[in-house]
XYZ file of C-alpha atoms in Angstrom:
204
model
C -6.582 -12.799 7.047
C -3.248 -13.321 5.330
C -3.542 -11.033 2.336
C -0.073 -9.497 2.328
C 1.052 -11.262 -0.842
C -1.944 -9.844 -2.724
C -1.542 -6.323 -1.372
C 2.086 -6.352 -2.554
C 0.915 -7.025 -6.124
C -1.042 -3.764 -6.292
C 0.610 -1.033 -8.385
C 3.146 -3.406 -9.930
C 3.483 -4.355 -13.607
C 1.641 -7.658 -13.005
C -1.259 -5.792 -11.376
C -2.050 -3.664 -14.416
C -3.508 -6.412 -16.671
C -4.790 -8.752 -13.948
C -7.743 -8.409 -11.537
C -6.451 -11.254 -9.352
C -5.052 -9.280 -6.414
C -8.103 -7.220 -5.467
C -10.576 -9.926 -6.491
C -8.832 -12.386 -4.157
C -8.826 -9.833 -1.341
C -12.572 -9.326 -1.803
C -13.363 -13.060 -1.853
C -11.259 -13.615 1.268
C -13.059 -10.848 3.159
C -16.416 -12.290 2.105
C -15.387 -15.705 3.464
C -14.191 -14.083 6.680
C -17.505 -12.237 6.957
C -19.500 -15.478 6.925
C -17.640 -16.583 10.058
C -18.624 -13.421 11.938
C -22.370 -13.290 11.431
C -22.964 -14.367 15.025
C -21.377 -11.184 16.393
C -23.386 -8.297 17.789
C -23.956 -5.538 15.271
C -21.802 -2.917 16.971
C -18.823 -5.264 17.240
C -19.349 -6.480 13.701
C -19.530 -2.935 12.316
C -16.362 -1.975 14.170
C -14.598 -4.970 12.668
C -15.838 -4.124 9.173
C -14.741 -0.515 9.611
C -11.254 -1.671 10.581
C -11.170 -4.114 7.664
C -12.132 -1.383 5.187
C -9.510 0.977 6.563
C -6.882 -1.770 6.361
C -7.700 -2.455 2.705
C -7.569 1.243 1.804
C -4.359 1.868 3.751
C -2.604 -1.040 2.049
C -3.859 0.081 -1.353
C -2.639 3.648 -0.865
C 0.676 2.415 0.562
C 1.117 0.485 -2.667
C 0.433 3.657 -4.650
C 2.981 5.696 -2.688
C 5.771 3.111 -2.443
C 6.843 3.644 -6.046
C 6.423 0.015 -7.076
C 5.706 1.215 -10.592
C 6.661 4.334 -12.557
C 4.658 5.064 -15.670
C 6.345 5.728 -18.990
C 3.558 7.592 -20.755
C 0.078 9.064 -20.473
C -1.598 5.879 -21.688
C -0.032 3.900 -18.841
C -1.176 6.474 -16.279
C -4.657 6.582 -17.796
C -5.050 2.802 -17.721
C -3.811 2.573 -14.129
C -6.141 5.354 -12.987
C -9.056 3.599 -14.686
C -8.212 0.386 -12.877
C -7.946 2.182 -9.524
C -11.439 3.605 -10.080
C -12.813 0.174 -10.960
C -11.249 -1.432 -7.900
C -12.433 1.389 -5.670
C -15.993 0.625 -6.805
C -15.481 -3.087 -6.119
C -14.265 -2.390 -2.581
C -17.088 0.069 -1.946
C -19.676 -2.418 -3.234
C -18.282 -5.161 -0.994
C -18.454 -3.160 2.208
C -21.859 -1.713 1.363
C -23.091 -5.285 1.107
C -21.429 -6.401 4.348
C -22.128 -3.388 6.571
C -25.017 -3.615 9.024
C -24.969 -0.144 10.558
C -23.351 3.263 10.095
C -20.390 2.305 7.907
C -20.213 4.631 4.874
C -17.753 2.959 2.485
C -18.400 5.467 -0.303
C -16.871 8.176 1.893
C -13.771 6.216 2.859
C -13.250 4.750 -0.614
C -13.244 8.209 -2.198
C -9.539 8.468 -1.332
C -8.696 6.136 -4.231
C -10.375 8.095 -7.064
C -9.058 11.300 -5.488
C -5.468 10.081 -5.841
C -6.191 8.560 -9.247
C -7.066 12.025 -10.540
C -3.447 13.105 -9.985
C -2.165 10.021 -11.788
C -4.315 10.426 -14.904
C -4.120 14.222 -15.162
C -2.880 15.181 -18.612
C -2.552 18.926 -18.060
C 0.403 19.187 -15.677
C -0.355 22.850 -15.037
C -3.345 21.665 -12.988
C -1.373 19.362 -10.699
C -0.786 21.936 -7.959
C -4.539 22.506 -7.843
C -5.211 18.753 -7.578
C -2.623 18.341 -4.804
C -4.119 21.325 -2.967
C -7.529 19.673 -3.179
C -6.166 16.521 -1.550
C -4.417 18.594 1.130
C -7.647 20.403 1.964
C -9.641 17.168 2.091
C -7.097 15.228 4.164
C -5.374 17.310 6.880
C -2.730 14.607 7.432
C -1.696 14.438 3.748
C 1.863 15.792 3.723
C 4.645 16.804 1.363
C 6.258 13.368 1.289
C 2.947 11.784 0.282
C 2.587 14.327 -2.522
C 6.165 13.739 -3.656
C 5.645 9.985 -3.885
C 2.439 10.466 -5.864
C 4.022 12.939 -8.270
C 7.178 10.897 -8.884
C 5.118 7.803 -9.667
C 3.705 9.611 -12.715
C 7.098 9.340 -14.397
C 6.888 12.747 -16.071
C 7.682 14.975 -13.074
C 11.262 15.668 -11.979
C 12.267 16.225 -8.365
C 12.719 19.929 -9.049
C 9.274 20.163 -10.618
C 7.797 18.238 -7.692
C 9.386 20.692 -5.272
C 7.949 23.647 -7.156
C 4.498 22.065 -7.260
C 4.504 21.325 -3.535
C 5.586 24.893 -2.776
C 2.428 26.087 -4.545
C 0.175 24.067 -2.222
C -0.852 24.269 1.459
C 1.475 21.337 2.223
C 4.688 23.211 2.874
C 5.337 23.341 6.598
C 2.358 21.168 7.476
C 2.867 19.550 10.871
C 2.587 15.839 11.599
C -0.810 14.507 12.648
C -0.821 11.731 15.271
C -1.812 8.400 13.710
C -4.365 7.807 16.466
C -6.160 11.124 15.948
C -9.796 10.661 14.848
C -10.124 10.825 11.086
C -6.426 10.266 10.456
C -5.465 8.248 7.399
C -2.294 9.394 5.664
C -0.493 9.740 8.999
C -0.542 5.930 9.096
C 1.275 5.733 5.758
C 5.042 6.094 5.930
C 6.702 7.043 2.670
C 9.926 5.075 1.977
C 12.995 6.860 3.426
C 14.625 7.068 -0.009
C 11.763 9.239 -1.259
C 11.725 11.348 1.910
C 15.453 11.974 1.484
C 14.799 13.204 -2.039
C 12.172 15.605 -0.745
C 14.471 16.950 1.981
C 17.258 17.421 -0.566
C 15.161 19.393 -3.011
C 13.548 21.470 -0.265
C 16.985 22.554 1.000
C 17.626 24.045 -2.431
C 14.798 26.579 -2.021
C-alpha cells in the first residue's frame, strides 16, 4: 500500500478543510482487505493489527513533526475536532474488517488523547493532561511532549520546559521499540525539536 503521499498531508494547512487524505487511506485499506479474505483468520488478524498500528503511527508522527502551528484557539479547536472525527473513521474501519481479537477502540484512543492537549483552552491544565498521557503510555517522552506543546502555537520553549518539569516525563528512560505495547518509542521527533528541548533543559 503506497499511502505515503496521503499520510504527509495530515496536519498540514491543506488537511484542515479537506477529508481527502484519511478518506483515501481508508478506501485503499478496504480494497487491500478484499484481496486478503482467503487468508487464515490468525494471519489476517495479525495483518490488520499491523495495518492499524501503521496508520496510527503515521498519524501521530504527522502530529509531532510540526507540519502546522496554530495561530489561535479556533484553529486548535477545529483541528482537534477533525482528529476526533478521523479517529472514529479509522476505528469504524478496523472494527468492520477485524475477524478476531483486534480492539481498534483501544488503539485509536491515542488520537483523542493527544487532541485533548491541542484543544485545551485552560493552559494551567496542560501539565495535568501531559501527565495523563505519560501515565497511559510508558514510552511517551519529553521530546514527544515538547513537539505536541509547540504545535499549539501559544506555548514558548521556556513554558514547555516548565510544563514538562511538572510531569512524570523528566528523566524517563528510553523504551525499546520492539517491547510489547510500545508505540511512541517508534516515533522519532525531528532533531531540530529535540535540540530545542536539550537547550531549554540545560537552563534548569
